[in-house]
XYZ file of C-alpha atoms in Angstrom:
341
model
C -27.033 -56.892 -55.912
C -25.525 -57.438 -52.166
C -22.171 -56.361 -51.597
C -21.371 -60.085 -49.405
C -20.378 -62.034 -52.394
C -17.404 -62.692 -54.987
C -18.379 -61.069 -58.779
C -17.463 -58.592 -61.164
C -18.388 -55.001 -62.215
C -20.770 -55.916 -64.670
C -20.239 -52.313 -66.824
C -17.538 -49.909 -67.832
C -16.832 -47.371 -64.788
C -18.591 -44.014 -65.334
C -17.536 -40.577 -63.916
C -17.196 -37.118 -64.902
C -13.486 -36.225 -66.070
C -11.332 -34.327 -63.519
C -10.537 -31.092 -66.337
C -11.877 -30.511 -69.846
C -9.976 -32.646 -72.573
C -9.800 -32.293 -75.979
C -9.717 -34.159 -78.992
C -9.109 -34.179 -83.325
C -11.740 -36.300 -85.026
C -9.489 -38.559 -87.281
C -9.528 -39.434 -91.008
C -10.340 -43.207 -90.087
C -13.339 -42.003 -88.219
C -15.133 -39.285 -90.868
C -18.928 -39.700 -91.402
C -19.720 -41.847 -88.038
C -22.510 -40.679 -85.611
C -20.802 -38.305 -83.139
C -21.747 -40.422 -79.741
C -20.044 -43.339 -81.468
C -17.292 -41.398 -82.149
C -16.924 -40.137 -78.760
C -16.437 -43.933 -77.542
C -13.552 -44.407 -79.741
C -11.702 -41.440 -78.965
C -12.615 -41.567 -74.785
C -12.870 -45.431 -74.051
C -12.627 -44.784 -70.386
C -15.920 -43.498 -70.361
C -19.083 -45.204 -70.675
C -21.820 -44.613 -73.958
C -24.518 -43.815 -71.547
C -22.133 -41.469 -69.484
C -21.083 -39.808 -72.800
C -24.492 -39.963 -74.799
C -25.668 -37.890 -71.128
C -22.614 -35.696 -71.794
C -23.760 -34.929 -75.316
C -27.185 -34.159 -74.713
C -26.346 -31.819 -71.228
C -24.183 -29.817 -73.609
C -20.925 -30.688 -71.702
C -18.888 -32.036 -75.018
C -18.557 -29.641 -77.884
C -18.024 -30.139 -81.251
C -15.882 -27.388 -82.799
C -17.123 -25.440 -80.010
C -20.784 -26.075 -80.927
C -23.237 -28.343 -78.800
C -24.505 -31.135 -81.381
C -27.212 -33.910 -81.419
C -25.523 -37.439 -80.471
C -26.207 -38.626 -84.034
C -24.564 -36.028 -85.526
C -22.060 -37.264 -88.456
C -18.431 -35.556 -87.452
C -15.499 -34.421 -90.094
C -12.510 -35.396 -90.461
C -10.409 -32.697 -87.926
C -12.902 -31.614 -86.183
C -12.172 -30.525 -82.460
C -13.877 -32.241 -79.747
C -13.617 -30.655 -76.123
C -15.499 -32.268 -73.239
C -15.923 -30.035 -70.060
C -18.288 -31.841 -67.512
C -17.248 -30.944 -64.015
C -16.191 -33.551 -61.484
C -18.740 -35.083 -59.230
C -18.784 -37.449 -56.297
C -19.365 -40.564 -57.373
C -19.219 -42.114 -54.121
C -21.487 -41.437 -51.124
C -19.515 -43.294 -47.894
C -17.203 -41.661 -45.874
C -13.851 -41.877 -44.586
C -12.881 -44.074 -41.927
C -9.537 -45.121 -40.694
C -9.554 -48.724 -40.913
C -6.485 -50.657 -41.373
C -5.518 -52.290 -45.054
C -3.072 -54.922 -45.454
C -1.133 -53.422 -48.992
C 0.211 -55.715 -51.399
C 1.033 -53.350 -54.099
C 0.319 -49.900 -55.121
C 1.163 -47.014 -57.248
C -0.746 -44.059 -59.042
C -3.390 -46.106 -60.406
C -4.159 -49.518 -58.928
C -3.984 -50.410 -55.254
C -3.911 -54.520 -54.209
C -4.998 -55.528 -50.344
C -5.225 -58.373 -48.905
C -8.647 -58.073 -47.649
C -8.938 -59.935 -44.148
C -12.406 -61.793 -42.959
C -15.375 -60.584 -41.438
C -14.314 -56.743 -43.828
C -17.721 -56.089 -45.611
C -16.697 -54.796 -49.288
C -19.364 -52.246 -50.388
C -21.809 -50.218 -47.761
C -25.135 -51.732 -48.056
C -28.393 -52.517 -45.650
C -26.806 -53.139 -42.235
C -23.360 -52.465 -43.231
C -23.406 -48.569 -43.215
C -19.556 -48.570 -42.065
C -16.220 -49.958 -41.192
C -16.631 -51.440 -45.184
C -13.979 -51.564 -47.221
C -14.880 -48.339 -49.464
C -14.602 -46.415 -45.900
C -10.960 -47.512 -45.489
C -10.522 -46.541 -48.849
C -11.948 -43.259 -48.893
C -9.788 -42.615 -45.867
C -6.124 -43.885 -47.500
C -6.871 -41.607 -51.140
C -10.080 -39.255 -50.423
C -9.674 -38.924 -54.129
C -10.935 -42.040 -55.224
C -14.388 -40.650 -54.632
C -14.673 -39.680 -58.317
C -14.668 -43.205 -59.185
C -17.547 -45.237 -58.847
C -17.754 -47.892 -56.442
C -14.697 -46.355 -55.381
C -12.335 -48.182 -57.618
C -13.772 -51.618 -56.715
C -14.084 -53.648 -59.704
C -14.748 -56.946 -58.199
C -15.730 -58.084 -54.708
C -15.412 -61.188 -52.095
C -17.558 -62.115 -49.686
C -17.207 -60.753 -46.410
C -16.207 -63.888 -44.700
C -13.483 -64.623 -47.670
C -10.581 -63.289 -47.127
C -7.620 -62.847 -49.665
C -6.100 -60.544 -52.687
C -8.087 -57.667 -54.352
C -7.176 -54.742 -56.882
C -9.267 -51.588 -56.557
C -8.510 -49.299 -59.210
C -7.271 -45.730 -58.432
C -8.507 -43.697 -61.573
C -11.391 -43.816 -63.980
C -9.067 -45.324 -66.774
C -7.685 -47.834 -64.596
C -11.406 -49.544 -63.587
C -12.268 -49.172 -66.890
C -9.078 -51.230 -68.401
C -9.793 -53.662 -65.339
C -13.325 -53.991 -65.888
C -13.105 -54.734 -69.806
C -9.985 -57.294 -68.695
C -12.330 -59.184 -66.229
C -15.047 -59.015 -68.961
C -12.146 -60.915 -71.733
C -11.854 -63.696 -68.305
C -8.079 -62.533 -68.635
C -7.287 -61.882 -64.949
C -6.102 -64.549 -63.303
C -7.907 -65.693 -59.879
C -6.893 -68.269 -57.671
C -8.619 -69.828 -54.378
C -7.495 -72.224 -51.521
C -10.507 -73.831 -50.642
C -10.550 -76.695 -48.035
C -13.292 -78.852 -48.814
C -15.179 -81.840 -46.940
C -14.659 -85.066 -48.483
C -11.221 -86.927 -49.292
C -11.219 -86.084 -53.238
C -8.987 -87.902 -55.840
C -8.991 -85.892 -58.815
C -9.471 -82.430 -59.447
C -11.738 -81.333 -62.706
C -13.882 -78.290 -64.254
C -17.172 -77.499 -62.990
C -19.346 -75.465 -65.841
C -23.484 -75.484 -64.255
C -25.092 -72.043 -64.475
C -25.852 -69.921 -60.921
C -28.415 -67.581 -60.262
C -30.494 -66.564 -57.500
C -31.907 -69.316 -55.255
C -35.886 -69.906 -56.370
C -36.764 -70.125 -52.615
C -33.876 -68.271 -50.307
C -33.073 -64.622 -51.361
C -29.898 -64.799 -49.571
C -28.637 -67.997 -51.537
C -27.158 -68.839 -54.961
C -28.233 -72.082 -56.936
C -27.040 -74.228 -59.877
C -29.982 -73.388 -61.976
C -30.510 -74.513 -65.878
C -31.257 -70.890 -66.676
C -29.189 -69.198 -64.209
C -25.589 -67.292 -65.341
C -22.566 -69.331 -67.470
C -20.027 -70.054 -64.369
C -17.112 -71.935 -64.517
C -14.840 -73.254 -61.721
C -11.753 -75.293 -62.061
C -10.083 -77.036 -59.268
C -7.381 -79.276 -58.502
C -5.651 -81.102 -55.873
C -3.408 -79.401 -53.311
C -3.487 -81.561 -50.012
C -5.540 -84.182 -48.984
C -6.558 -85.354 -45.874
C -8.165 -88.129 -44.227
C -11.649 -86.429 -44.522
C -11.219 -83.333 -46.514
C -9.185 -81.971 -49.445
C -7.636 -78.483 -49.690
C -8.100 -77.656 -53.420
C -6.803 -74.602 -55.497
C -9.318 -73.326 -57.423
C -9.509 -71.119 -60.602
C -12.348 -68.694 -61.802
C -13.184 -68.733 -65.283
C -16.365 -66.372 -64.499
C -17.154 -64.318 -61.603
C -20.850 -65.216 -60.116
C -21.974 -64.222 -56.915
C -20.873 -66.853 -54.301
C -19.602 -68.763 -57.262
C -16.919 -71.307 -55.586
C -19.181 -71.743 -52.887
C -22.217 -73.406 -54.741
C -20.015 -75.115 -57.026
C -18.542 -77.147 -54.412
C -21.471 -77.623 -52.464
C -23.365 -78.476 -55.759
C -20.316 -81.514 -56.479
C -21.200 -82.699 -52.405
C -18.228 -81.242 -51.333
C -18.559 -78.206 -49.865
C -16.551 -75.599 -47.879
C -15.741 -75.979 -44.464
C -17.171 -73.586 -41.956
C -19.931 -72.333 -45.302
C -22.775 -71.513 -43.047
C -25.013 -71.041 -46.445
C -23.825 -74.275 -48.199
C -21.629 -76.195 -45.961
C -24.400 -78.873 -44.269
C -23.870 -80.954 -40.876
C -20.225 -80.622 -39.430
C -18.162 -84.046 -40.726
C -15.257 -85.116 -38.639
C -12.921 -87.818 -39.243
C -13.510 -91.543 -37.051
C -11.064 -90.957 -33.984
C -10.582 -87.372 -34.453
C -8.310 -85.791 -31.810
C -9.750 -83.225 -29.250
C -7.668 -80.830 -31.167
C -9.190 -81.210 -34.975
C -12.882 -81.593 -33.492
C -12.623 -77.972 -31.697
C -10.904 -76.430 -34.913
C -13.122 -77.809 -37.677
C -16.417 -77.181 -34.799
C -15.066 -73.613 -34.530
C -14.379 -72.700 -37.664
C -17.085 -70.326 -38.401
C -16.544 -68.937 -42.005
C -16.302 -70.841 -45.643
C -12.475 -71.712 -45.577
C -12.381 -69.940 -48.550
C -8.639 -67.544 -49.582
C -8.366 -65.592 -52.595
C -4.568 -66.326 -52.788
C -3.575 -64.911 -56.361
C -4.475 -62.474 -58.817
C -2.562 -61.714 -61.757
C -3.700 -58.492 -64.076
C -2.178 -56.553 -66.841
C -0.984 -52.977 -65.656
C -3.705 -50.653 -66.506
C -0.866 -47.791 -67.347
C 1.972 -49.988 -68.421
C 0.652 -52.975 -70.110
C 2.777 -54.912 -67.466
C 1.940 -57.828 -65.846
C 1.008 -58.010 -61.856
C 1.210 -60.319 -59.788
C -0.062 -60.653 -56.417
C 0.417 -63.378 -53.603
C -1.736 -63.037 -50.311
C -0.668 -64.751 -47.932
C -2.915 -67.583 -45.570
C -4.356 -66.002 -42.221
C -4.069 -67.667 -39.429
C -7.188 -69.312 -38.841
C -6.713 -71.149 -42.026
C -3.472 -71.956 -41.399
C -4.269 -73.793 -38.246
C -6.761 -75.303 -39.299
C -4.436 -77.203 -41.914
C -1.936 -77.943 -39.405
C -4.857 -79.753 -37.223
C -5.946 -81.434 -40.426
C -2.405 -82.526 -41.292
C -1.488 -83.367 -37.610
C -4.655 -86.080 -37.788
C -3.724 -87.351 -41.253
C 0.036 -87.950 -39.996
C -1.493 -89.778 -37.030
C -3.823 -91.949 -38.633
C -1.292 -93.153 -41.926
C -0.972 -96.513 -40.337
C -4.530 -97.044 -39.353
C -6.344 -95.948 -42.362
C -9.424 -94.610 -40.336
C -11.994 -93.094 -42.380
C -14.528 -90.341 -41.561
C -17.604 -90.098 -39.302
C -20.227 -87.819 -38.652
C-alpha cells in the first residue's frame, strides 16, 4: 500500500504495553480458550499481537506461562509483561503542524498540500510521521505513529492521529463501524444540477500501478455528494465518505465525468468556460493539485465517549480559485455563456 492516498487502517493497532498490567478472569468468561479471553479483557491489543504474547511467554496466567488454548477459571490472575518496543522506524524532524485540537490522546491537524503522510519509496523525510515524531517522540510506540487514516499528499485538510495504543485502536474499530464523519470540498468540472450517492467498487487499476479504477470486483466504496456552489463550468460539491478506498473521491468523480480540477491522475484535458477572463484561465491552468479539502471530521472521544468536532479551514489556493470561478459566473449571469475547451 502507498502512503499518497486517502484510506483507513485496515487492522486494530498493535504494540507492546508501556508497564506490565494485570487482570481477574471473570465469572462471565470461565471455560473460554485463554487467547480469546485475553481479547476481551485487553481490546486495545490485537489477537495476533496477544496470541505472539502468549506463546513468547510475556502474559502469565496465575503466574504460569500457558498454551493459547488453554481454558481459564473463573479468578484467575492474568499479568502481561512484554517490554515496550519501537514501533516506528522514522525520525524526528521539525516540521511545522497546523493544530486543530489536542489533548493526551488524540491530536487533529490540518494537514496542508504537497505534506507526504507516511515515509515510503522516495519520500524518506519531511512526511508527516517525522513532524510527529518531533512534536511527542513518544508516539513511537504506536504503530504508524498514531495515523489511522491518510490523504493524499496533494489533499489537504483535517486529520486525527491518535496519541496512545487505546486511542488508534477505539479510532480504528470506529472507522471500521463507518461512524466517523468525513467531509470533502471538491470543485469539480462540469455545471452539475443535483447531487446523489455514488456506490461502484475501486481497486487497483488493471493496467497503471499508480491508479485506482471502478472495477466490478474491486472494494465496496461509497461517496455521497451534494451541491454547494455552482458555476458556469464547474460545481464545488461537499462530499461524504461512507468507506475509505485509496483515492476514493477522486475516481468516483472522474468515473461520473466529472472530475477534480487540477487531478493530474484523473482530471483529463483542462476545460475553461467560453469567454473566460485572463484571470480564471491562469488560475484553473495553474492549479496543479486535485482541488480536493478534507474540511470536517467528527469522531467520538477515544477517552471520554465525547463527541469531536473538527473544522479545517480552506487554503488559499482553493480559496482563490473560487473567487476567480465566482468572479466569471457574476460576469457572465446576463449572457448565459457556456463552457469551451
Amino acid at each position: 500500500m502507498t502512503d499518497d492516498h486517502d484510506t483507513d487502517a485496515s487492522e486494530a493497532a498493535d504494540a507492546a504495553p508501556d508497564a506490565p498490567r494485570s487482570a481477574r478472569v471473570p465469572d462471565a468468561l470461565a471455560g473460554r480458550r485463554f487467547d480469546a479471553v485475553l481479547a476481551e479483557l485487553f481490546p486495545e491489543y490485537s489477537r495476533s499481537r496477544l496470541s505472539a504474547w502468549v506463546k513468547s511467554g510475556d502474559v502469565l496466567l496465575d503466574g504460569a506461562t500457558v498454551r493459547p488454548r488453554e481454558a481459564v477459571r473463573a479468578g484467575q490472575e492474568v499479568v502481561l509483561t512484554a517490554t515496550l518496543e519501537p514501533q516506528v522506524s522514522a525520525g524526528p524532524e521539525d516540521i511545522p503542524l497546523s493544530v486543530l485540537y489536542e489533548d493526551a490522546e488524540v491530536l487533529v491537524i490540518d494537514k496542508p498540500a504537497g505534506l507526504v503522510v507516511h515515509p515510503g519509496a522516495g519520500n524518506h523525510t519531511g512526511t508527516l510521521v517525522n513532524a510527529l515524531l518531533f512534536r511527542d517522540p513518544a508516539i513511537a510506540a504506536v504503530p504508524r505513529a498514531g495515523i489511522v487514516h491518510r490523504l493524499d499528499k496533494d489533499t489537504s485538510g483535517v486529520m486525527v492521529v491518535a496519541r496512545t495504543l487505546q486511542a488508534q485502536a477505539a479510532l480504528v474499530a470506529q472507522l471500521s463501524a463507518r461512524e466517523v464523519h468525513r467531509q470533502y470540498l471538491a470543485v469539480v468540472v462540469g455545471a452539475l444540477v443535483s447531487g446523489g450517492t455514488v456506490s461502484e467498487p475501486i481497486d487497483r487499476h488493471p493496467r497503471d500501478r499508480l491508479r485506482m479504477a471502478v472495477r466490478e470486483d474491486g472494494r465496496e466504496a461509497t461517496t455521497h455528494y451534494r451541491l454547494q456552489e455552482r458555476f458556469r463550468a464547474h460545481t464545488a460539491l461537499e462530499c461524504r465518505l461512507e468507506t475509505g478506498r485509496t483515492h476514493q473521491i477522486r475516481v468516483h468523480m472522474a468515473h461520473l465525468r466529472h472530475p477534480i480540477v487540477g487531478d493530474p491522475l484523473y482530471g483529463g484535458p483542462l476545460k475553461l468556460p467560453r469567454g473566460a477572463s485572463d484571470e480564471l484561465a491562469t488560475a484553473l491552468r495553474g492549479f496543479k493539485r486535485q482541488a480536493l479539502h478534507a474540511q470536517v471530521l467528527e469522531f467520538v472521544h477515544p477517552a471520554t465517549g465525547e463527541p469531536v468536532r473538527c473544522e479545517a479551514p480552506l487554503p488559499d489556493d482553493l480559496q482563490a480559485l473560487l473567487r476567480e470561478l465566482r468572479t466569471d459566473a457574476a460576469a457572465h449571469a446576463v449572457t448565459g455563456t457556456g463552457a469551451r475547451r
